[in-house]
Tab-separated table of C-alpha atoms and ligand atoms in Angstrom:
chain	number	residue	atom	x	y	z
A	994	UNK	CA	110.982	85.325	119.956
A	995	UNK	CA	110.559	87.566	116.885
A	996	UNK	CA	108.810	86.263	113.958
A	997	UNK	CA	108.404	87.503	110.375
A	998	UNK	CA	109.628	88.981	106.823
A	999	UNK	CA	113.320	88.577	106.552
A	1000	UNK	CA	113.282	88.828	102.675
A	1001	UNK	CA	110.673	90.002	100.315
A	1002	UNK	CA	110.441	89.045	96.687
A	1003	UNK	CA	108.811	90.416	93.237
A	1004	UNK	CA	108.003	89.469	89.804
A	1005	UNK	CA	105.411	90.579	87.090
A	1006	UNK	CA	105.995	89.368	83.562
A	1007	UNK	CA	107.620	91.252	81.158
A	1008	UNK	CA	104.514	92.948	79.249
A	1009	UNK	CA	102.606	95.174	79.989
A	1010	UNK	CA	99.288	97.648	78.514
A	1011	UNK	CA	98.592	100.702	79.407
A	1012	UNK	CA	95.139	101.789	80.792
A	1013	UNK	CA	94.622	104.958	78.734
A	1014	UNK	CA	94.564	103.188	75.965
A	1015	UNK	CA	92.575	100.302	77.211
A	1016	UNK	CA	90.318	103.258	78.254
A	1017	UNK	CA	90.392	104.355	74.475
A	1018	UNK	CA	89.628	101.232	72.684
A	1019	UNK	CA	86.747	100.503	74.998
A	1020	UNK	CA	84.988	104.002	74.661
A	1021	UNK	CA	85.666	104.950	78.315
A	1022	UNK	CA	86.944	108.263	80.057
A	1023	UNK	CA	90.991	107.455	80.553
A	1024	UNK	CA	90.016	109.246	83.993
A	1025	UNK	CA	87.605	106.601	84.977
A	1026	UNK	CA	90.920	103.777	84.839
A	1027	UNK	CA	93.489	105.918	86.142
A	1028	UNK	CA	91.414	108.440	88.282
A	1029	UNK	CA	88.175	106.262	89.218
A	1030	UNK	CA	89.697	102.861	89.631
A	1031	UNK	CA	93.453	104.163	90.478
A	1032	UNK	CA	95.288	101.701	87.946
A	1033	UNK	CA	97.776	103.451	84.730
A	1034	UNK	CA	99.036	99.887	83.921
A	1035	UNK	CA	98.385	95.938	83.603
A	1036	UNK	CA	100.886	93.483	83.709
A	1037	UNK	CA	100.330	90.915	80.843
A	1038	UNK	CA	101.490	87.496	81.381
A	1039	UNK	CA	102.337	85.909	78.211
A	1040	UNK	CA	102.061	82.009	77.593
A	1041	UNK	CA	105.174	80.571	78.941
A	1042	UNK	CA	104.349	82.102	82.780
A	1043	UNK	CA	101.732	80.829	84.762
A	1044	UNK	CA	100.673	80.808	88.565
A	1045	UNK	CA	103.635	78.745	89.041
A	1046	UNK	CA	106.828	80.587	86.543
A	1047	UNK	CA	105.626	83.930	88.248
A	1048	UNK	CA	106.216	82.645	92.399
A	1049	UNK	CA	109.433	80.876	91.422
A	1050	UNK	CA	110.863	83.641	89.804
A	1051	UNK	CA	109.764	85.780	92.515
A	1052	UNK	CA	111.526	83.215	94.954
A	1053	UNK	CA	114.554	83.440	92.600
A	1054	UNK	CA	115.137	86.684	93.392
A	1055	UNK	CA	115.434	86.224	97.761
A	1056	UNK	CA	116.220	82.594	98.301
A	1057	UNK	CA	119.999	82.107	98.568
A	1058	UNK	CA	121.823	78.891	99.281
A	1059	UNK	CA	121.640	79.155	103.057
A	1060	UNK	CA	117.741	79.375	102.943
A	1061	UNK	CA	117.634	76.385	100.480
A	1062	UNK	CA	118.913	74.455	103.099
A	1063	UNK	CA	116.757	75.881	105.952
A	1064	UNK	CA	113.688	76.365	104.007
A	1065	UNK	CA	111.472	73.326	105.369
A	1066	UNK	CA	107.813	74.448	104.804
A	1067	UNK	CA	106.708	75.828	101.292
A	1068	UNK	CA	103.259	77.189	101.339
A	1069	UNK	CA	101.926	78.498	98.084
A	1070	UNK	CA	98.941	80.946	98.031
A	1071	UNK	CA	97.245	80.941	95.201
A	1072	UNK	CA	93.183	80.899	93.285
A	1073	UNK	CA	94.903	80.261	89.830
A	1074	UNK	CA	96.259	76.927	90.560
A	1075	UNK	CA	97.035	75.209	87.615
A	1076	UNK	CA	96.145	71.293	89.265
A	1077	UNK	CA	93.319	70.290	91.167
A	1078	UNK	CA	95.189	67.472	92.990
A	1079	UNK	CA	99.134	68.427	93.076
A	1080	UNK	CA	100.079	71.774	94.576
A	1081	UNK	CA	101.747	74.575	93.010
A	1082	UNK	CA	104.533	74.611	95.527
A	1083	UNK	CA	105.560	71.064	94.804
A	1084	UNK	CA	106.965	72.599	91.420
A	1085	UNK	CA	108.414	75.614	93.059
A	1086	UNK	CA	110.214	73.275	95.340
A	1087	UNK	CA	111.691	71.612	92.446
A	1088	UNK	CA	112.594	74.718	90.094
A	1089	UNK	CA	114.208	75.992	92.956
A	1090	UNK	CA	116.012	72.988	94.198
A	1091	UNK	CA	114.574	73.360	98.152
A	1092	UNK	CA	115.813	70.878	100.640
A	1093	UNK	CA	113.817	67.524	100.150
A	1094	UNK	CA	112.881	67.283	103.810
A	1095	UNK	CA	110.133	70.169	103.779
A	1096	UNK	CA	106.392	70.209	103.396
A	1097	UNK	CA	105.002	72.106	100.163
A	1098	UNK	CA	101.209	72.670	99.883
A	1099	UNK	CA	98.487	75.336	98.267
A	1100	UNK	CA	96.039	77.169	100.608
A	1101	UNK	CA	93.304	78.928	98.916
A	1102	UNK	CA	90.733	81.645	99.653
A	1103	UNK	CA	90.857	84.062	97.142
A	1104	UNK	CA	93.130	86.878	97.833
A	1105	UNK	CA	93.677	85.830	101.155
A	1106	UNK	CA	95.868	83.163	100.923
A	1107	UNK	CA	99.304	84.200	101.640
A	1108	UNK	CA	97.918	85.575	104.762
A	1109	UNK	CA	96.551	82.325	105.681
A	1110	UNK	CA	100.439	80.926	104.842
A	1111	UNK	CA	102.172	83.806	106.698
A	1112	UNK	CA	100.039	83.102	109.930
A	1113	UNK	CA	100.311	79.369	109.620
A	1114	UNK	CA	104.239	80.364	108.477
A	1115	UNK	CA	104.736	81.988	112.258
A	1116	UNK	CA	103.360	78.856	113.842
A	1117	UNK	CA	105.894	76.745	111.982
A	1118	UNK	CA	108.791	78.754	113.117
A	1119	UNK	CA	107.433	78.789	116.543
A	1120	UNK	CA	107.563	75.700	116.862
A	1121	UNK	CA	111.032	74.997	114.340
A	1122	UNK	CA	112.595	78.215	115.377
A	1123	UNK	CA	115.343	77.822	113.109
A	1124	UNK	CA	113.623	76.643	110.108
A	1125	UNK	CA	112.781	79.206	107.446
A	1126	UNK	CA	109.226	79.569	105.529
A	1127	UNK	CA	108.911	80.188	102.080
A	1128	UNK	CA	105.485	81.797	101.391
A	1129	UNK	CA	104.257	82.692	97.644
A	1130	UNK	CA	101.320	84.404	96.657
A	1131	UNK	CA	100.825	84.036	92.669
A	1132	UNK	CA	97.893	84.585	90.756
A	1133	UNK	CA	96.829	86.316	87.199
A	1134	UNK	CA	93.350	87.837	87.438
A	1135	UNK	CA	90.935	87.659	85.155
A	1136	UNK	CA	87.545	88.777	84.583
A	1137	UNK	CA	87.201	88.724	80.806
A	1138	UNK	CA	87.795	91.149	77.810
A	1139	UNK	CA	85.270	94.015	77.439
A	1140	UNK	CA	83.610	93.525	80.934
A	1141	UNK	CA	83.845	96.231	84.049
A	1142	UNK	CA	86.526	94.083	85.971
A	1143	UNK	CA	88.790	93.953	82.885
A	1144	UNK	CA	90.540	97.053	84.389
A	1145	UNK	CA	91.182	95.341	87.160
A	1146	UNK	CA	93.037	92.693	85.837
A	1147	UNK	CA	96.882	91.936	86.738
A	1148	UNK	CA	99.554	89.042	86.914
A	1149	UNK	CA	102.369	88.340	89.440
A	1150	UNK	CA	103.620	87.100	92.286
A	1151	UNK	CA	105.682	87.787	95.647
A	1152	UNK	CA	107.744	85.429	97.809
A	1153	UNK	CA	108.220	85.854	101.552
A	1154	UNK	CA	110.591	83.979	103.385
A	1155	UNK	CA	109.544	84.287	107.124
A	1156	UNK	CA	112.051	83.032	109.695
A	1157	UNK	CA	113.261	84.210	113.205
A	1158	UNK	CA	114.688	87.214	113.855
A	1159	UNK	CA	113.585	88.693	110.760
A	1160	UNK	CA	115.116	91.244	108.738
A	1161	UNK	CA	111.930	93.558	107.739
A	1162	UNK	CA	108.940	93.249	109.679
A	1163	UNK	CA	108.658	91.372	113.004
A	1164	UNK	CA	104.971	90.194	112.971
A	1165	UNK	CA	102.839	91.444	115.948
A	1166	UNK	CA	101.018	88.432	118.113
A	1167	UNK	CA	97.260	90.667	117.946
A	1168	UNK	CA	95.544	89.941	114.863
A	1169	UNK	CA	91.625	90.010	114.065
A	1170	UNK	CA	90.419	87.857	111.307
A	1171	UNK	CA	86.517	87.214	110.429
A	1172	UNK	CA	84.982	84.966	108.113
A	1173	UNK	CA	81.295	85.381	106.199
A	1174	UNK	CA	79.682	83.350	103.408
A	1175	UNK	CA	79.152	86.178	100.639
A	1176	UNK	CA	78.975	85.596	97.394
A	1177	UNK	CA	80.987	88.877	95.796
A	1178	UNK	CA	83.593	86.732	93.741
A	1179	UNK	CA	84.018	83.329	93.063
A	1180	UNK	CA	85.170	81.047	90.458
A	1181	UNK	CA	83.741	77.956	89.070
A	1182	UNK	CA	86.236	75.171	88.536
A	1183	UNK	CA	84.846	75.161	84.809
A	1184	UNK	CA	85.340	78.852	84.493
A	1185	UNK	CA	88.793	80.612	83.650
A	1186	UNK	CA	88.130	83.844	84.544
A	1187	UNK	CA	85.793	85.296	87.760
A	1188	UNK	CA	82.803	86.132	88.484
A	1189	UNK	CA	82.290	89.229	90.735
A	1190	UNK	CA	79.136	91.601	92.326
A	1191	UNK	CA	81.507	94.415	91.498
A	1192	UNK	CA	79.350	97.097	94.101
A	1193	UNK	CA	79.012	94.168	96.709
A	1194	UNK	CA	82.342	92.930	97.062
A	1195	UNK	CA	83.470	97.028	97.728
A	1196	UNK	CA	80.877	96.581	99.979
A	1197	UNK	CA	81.736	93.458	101.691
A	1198	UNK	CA	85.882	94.449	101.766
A	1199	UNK	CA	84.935	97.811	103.236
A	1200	UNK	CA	82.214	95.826	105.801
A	1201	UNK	CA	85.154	93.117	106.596
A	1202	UNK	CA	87.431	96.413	107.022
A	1203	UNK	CA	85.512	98.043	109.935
A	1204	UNK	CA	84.431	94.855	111.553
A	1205	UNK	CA	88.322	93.756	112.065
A	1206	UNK	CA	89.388	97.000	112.605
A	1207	UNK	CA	87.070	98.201	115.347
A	1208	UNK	CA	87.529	94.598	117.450
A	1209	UNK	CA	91.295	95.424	117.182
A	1210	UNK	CA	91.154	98.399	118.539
A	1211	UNK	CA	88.740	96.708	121.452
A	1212	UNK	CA	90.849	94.326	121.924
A	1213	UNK	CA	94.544	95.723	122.033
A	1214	UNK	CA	94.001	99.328	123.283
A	1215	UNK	CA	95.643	100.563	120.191
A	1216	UNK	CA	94.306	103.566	117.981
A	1217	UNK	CA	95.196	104.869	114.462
A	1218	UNK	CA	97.916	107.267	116.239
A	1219	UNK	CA	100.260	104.221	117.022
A	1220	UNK	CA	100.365	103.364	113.208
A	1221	UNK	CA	103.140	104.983	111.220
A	1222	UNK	CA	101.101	103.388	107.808
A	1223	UNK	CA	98.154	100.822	106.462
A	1224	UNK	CA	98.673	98.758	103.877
A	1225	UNK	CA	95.241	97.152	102.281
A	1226	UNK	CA	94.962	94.306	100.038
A	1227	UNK	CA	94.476	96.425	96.234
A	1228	UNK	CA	92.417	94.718	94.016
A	1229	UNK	CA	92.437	98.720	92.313
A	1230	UNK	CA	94.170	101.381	94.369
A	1231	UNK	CA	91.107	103.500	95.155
A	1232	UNK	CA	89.545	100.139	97.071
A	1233	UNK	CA	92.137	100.744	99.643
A	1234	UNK	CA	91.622	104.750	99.965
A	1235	UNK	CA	88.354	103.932	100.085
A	1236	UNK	CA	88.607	101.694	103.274
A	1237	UNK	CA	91.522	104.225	104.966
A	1238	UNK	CA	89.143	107.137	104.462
A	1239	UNK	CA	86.589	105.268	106.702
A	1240	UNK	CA	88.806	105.711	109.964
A	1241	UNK	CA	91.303	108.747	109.280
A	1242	UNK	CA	88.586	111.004	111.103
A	1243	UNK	CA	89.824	109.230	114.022
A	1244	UNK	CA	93.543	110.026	113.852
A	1245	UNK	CA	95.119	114.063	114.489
A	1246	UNK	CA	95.707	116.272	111.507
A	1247	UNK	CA	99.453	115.191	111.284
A	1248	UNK	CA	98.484	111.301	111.589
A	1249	UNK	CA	96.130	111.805	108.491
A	1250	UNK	CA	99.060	113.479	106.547
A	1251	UNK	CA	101.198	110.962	107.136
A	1252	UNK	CA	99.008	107.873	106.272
A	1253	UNK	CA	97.273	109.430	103.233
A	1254	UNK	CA	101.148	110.319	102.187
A	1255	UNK	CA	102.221	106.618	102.871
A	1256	UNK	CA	99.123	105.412	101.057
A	1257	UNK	CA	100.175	106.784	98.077
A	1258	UNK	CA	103.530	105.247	98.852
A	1259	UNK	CA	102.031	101.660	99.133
A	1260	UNK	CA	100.062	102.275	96.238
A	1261	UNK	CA	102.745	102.741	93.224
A	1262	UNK	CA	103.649	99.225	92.630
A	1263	UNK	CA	100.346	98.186	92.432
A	1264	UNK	CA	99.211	101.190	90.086
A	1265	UNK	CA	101.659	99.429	87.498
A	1266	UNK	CA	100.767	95.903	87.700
A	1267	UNK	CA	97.115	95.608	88.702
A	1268	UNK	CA	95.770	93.209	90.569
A	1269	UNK	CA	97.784	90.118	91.545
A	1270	UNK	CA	95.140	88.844	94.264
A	1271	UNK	CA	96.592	86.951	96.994
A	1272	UNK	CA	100.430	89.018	96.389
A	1273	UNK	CA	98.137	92.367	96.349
A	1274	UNK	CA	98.554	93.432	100.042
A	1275	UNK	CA	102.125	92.185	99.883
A	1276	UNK	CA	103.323	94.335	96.891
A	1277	UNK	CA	101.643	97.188	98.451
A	1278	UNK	CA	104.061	96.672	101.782
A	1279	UNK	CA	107.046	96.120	99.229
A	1280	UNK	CA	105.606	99.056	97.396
A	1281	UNK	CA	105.645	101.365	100.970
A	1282	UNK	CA	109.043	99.791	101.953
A	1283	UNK	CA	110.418	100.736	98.681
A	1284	UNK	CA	109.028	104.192	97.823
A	1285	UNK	CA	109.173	105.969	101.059
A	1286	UNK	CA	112.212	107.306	103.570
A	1287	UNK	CA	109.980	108.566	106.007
A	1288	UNK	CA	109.921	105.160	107.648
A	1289	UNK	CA	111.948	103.991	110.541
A	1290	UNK	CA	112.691	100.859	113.063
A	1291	UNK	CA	110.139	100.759	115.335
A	1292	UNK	CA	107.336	101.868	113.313
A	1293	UNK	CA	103.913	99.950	113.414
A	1294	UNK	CA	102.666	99.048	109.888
A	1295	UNK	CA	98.574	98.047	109.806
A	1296	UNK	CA	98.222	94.718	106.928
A	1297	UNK	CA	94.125	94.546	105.678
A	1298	UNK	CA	94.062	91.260	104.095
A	1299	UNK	CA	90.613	90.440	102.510
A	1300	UNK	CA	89.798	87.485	100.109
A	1301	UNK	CA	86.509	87.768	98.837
A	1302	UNK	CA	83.843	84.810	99.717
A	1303	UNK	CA	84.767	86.105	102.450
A	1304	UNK	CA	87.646	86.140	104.814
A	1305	UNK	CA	88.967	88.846	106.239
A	1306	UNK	CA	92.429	89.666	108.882
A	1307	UNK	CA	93.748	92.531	110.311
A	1308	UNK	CA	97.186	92.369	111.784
A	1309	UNK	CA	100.413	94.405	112.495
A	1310	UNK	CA	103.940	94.207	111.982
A	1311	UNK	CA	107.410	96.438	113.401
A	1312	UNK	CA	109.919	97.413	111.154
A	1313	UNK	CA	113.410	96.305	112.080
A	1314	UNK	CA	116.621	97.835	112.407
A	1315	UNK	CA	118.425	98.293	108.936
A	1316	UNK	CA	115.254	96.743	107.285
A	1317	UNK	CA	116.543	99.205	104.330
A	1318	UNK	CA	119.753	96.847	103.629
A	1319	UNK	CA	117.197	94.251	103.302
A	1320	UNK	CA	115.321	95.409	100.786
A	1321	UNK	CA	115.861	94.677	96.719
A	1322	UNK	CA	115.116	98.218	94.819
A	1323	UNK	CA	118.013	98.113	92.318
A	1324	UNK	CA	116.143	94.887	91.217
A	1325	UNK	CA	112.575	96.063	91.291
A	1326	UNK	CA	113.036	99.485	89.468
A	1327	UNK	CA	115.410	97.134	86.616
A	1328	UNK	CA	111.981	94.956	86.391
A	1329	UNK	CA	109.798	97.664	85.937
A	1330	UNK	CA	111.624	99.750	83.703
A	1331	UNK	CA	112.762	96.517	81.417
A	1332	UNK	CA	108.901	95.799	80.706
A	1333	UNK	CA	107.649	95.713	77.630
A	1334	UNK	CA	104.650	97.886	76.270
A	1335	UNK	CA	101.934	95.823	74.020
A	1336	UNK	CA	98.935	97.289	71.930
A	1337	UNK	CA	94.997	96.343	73.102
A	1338	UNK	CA	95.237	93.799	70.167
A	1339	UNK	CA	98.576	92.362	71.170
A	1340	UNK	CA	96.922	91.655	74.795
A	1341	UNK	CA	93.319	90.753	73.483
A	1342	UNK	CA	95.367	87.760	71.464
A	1343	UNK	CA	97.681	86.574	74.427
A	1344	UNK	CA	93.990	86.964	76.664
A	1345	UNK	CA	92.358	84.197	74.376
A	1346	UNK	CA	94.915	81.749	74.402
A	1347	UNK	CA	94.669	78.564	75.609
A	1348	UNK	CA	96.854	75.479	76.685
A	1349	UNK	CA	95.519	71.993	74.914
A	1350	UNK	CA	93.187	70.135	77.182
A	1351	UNK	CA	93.073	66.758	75.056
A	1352	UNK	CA	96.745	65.506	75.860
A	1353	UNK	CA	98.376	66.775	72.876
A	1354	UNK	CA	102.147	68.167	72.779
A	1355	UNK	CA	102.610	71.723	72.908
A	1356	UNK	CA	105.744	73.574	72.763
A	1357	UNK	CA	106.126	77.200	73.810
A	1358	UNK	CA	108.847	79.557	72.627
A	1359	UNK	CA	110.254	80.962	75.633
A	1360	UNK	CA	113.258	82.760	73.876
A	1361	UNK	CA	110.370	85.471	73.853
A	1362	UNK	CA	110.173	85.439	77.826
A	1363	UNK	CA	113.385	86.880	79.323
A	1364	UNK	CA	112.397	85.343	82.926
A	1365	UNK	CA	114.633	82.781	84.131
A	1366	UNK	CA	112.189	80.583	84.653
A	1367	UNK	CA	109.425	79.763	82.200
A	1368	UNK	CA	106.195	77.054	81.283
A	1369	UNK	CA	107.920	75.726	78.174
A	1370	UNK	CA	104.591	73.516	77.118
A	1371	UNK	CA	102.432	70.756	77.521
A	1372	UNK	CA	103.246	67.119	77.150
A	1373	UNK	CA	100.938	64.065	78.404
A	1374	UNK	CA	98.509	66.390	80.033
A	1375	UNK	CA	101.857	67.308	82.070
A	1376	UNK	CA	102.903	71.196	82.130
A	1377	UNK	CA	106.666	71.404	81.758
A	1378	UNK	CA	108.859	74.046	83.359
A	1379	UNK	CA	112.220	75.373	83.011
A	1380	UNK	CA	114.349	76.780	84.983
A	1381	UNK	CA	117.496	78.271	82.525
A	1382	UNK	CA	119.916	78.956	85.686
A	1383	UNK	CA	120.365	75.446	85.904
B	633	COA	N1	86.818	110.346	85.967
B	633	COA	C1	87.136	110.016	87.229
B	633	COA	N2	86.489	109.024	87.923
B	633	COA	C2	85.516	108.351	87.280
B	633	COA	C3	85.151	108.646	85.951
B	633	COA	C4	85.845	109.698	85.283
B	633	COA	N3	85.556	110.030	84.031
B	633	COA	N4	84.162	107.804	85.588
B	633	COA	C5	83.908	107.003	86.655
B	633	COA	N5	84.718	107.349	87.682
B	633	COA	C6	84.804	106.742	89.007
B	633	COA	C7	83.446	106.421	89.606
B	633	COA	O1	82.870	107.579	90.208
B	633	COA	C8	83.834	105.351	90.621
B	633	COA	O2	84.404	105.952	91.747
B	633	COA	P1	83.862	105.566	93.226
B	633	COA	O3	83.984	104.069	93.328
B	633	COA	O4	84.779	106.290	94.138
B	633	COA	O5	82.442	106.004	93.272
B	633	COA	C9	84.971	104.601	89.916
B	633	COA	O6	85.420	105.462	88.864
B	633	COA	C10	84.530	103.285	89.305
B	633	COA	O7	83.392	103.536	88.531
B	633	COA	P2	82.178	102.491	88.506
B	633	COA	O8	81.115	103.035	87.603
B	633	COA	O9	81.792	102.105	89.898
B	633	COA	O10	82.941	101.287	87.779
B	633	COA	P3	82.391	99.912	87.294
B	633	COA	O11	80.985	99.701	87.678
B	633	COA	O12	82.711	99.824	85.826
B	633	COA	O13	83.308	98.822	88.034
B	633	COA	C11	84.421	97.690	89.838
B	633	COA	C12	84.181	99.042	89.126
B	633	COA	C13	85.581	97.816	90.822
B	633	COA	C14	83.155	97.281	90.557
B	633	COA	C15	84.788	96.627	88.763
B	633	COA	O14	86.009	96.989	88.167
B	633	COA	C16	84.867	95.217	89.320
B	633	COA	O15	83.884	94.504	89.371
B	633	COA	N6	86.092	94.751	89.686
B	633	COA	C17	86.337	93.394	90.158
B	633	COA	C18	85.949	93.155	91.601
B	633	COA	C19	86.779	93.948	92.566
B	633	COA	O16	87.862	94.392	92.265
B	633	COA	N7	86.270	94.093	93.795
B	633	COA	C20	86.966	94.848	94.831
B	633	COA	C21	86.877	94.257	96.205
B	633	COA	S1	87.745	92.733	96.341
């Protein structure tokens, strides 16, 4: 049986800033952002969108009424939860108005979380092969205003529903995955933004990289000729290069063309919205899927998923017949060019804000937030969500 992405979702909030002039206001080479790093915009998320808003309205976008009704797992990757206790997807099930008789939980390790739900996702449908699985990875990184991860920052999310007989990728059964205690990112449960080794976690993701890679190849016979492209989790676009570069040697001339050309392919989406952690490696296959024609049935795509701390999975996937039809561009290139730019003021003031912690009543003007579904506020030490559709 065939197993894997039948629909694939988006959403970044609405604003936007622009690295060259984060570049300018922090006395650093424009280059170093969009040259060095690989990023030439952040997406912003104001106020009324958190971990939560930004996977629903991702889901918005692919779940239909038919899948509402099949959909009987939610599993919600995520390292910017907003509850210790309930999970994320509980809410998403809700907002969306899911079938009642489904599981919904959160799985977290850093940006590797949606793998983690995709892989336990497959198992599901394995064993329910006509249930569907709606996986979200959602997060909103941040490192903190005038420190060297602040161009790294991002916001969004991306929903995959994975079901039998998919529409866009079937999911190969070979996968490598390898797990390390490192300490190159974490975050305290007291802290809202990371903490990160900058040099060791490009270390440790490049490490992770060759370990999985190389017991791959041992173990399935297969070499960097069988693989049409590679998609690599992006916490910055050059992180990925970096960890392609490390093999291409091993692939002939016309191999390297074509996956340094489809890099650049998986890497547009992500150039625009920075780093959305556990959604990274996703947006970068929605990103190849979307940008390039080159790309037919058949063809063997290479996923490097790698959350720091660390964990990291390499694994494969075919593309299926007509995956094109499948696909939501119209929608994605509406959402891109409908953003809105802000100044390095504008996002240093949205950066510091902060929901009450003391139980008070807050109430947040979403007519500012065109997204259909928003965080309208605080009551009772209870977020509250909208969903306007409804
Ligand atoms: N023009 C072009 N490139 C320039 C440049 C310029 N004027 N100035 C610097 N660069 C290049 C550097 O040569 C370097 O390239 P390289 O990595 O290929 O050597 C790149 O820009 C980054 O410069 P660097 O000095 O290493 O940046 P930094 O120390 O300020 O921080 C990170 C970079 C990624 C370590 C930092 O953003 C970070 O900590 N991010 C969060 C953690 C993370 O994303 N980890 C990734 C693995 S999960």
């Amino acid at each position: 049986m065939k197993i894997g992405i039948d629909k694939l979702g988006f959403y970044a909030p609405h604003l936007y800033l622009d690295m060259t002039k984060l570049a300018d206001s922090r006395n650093v080479d424009p280059d170093k952002f969009t040259i060095g790093i690989g990023q030439d915009k952040m997406a912003v998320p104001p106020m009324t969108q958190d971990a939560v808003t930004l996977a629903a309205n991702a889901a918005l976008e692919i779940v239909d009424e038919t899948d509402k009704e099949a959909i009987d797992f939610v599993i919600f990757g995520t390292e910017t939860g907003v509850d210790s206790s309930k999970s994320a997807a509980v809410y998403v099930h809700e907002l969306l108005g899911l079938n009642p008789y489904a599981r919904a939980i959160e799985v977290k390790q850093a940006c590797y979380g949606a793998t983690a739900g995709i892989q336990m996702a497959k198992g599901h449908i394995m064993m329910n092969p006509d249930s569907k699985v709606l996986v979200l990875g959602s997060d909103i990184a941040r490192y903190g205003l005038n420190t060297s991860g602040e161009a790294t920052q991002g916001a969004g999310a991306v929903a995959l529903l994975i079901s039998a007989d998919p529409h866009i990728m079937a999911l190969e059964d070979q996968s490598v995955y390898f797990t390390s205690d490192i300490m190159d990112f974490w975050r305290p449960v007291y802290s809202d933004k990371a903490f990160a080794d900058g040099k060791l976690s490009n270390e440790q993701y490049i490490a992770f990289f060759s370990n999985v890679w190389e017991q791959y190849k041992a173990k399935t016979g297969m070499e960097l000729n069988d693989f049409a492209a590679m998609c690599y989790h992006l916490p910055y676009t050059k992180m990925g290069y970096k960890a392609l570069k490390t093999i291409l040697d091993d692939g002939t001339d016309d191999v390297q063309e074509r996956l340094l050309a489809n890099y650049k392919q998986s890497t547009e989406y992500n150039r625009d919205v920075g780093n959305i952690y556990t959604g990274s490696l996703y947006l970068s296959l929605l990103s190849l899927l979307e940008q390039t024609d080159d790309l037919k049935a058949g063809d063997r795509i290479g996923m490097y998923s790698y959350g720091s701390g660390a964990v990291g999975e390499f694994f494969t996937g075919l593309l299926q017949p007509g995956y094109q039809e499948h696909l939501y561009v119209e929608q994605h290139h509406r959402l891109f060019s409908s953003r809105t730019e802000i100044t390095v003021p504008e996002y240093e003031t949205i950066f510091e804000e902060t929901l009450p912690t003391d139980g008070s009543t807050v109430e947040l003007d979403i007519d500012r937030d065109p997204a259909d579904i928003c965080l309208t506020g605080m009551a009772d030490d209870k977020r509250q969500y909208v969903n306007k559709l409804k």
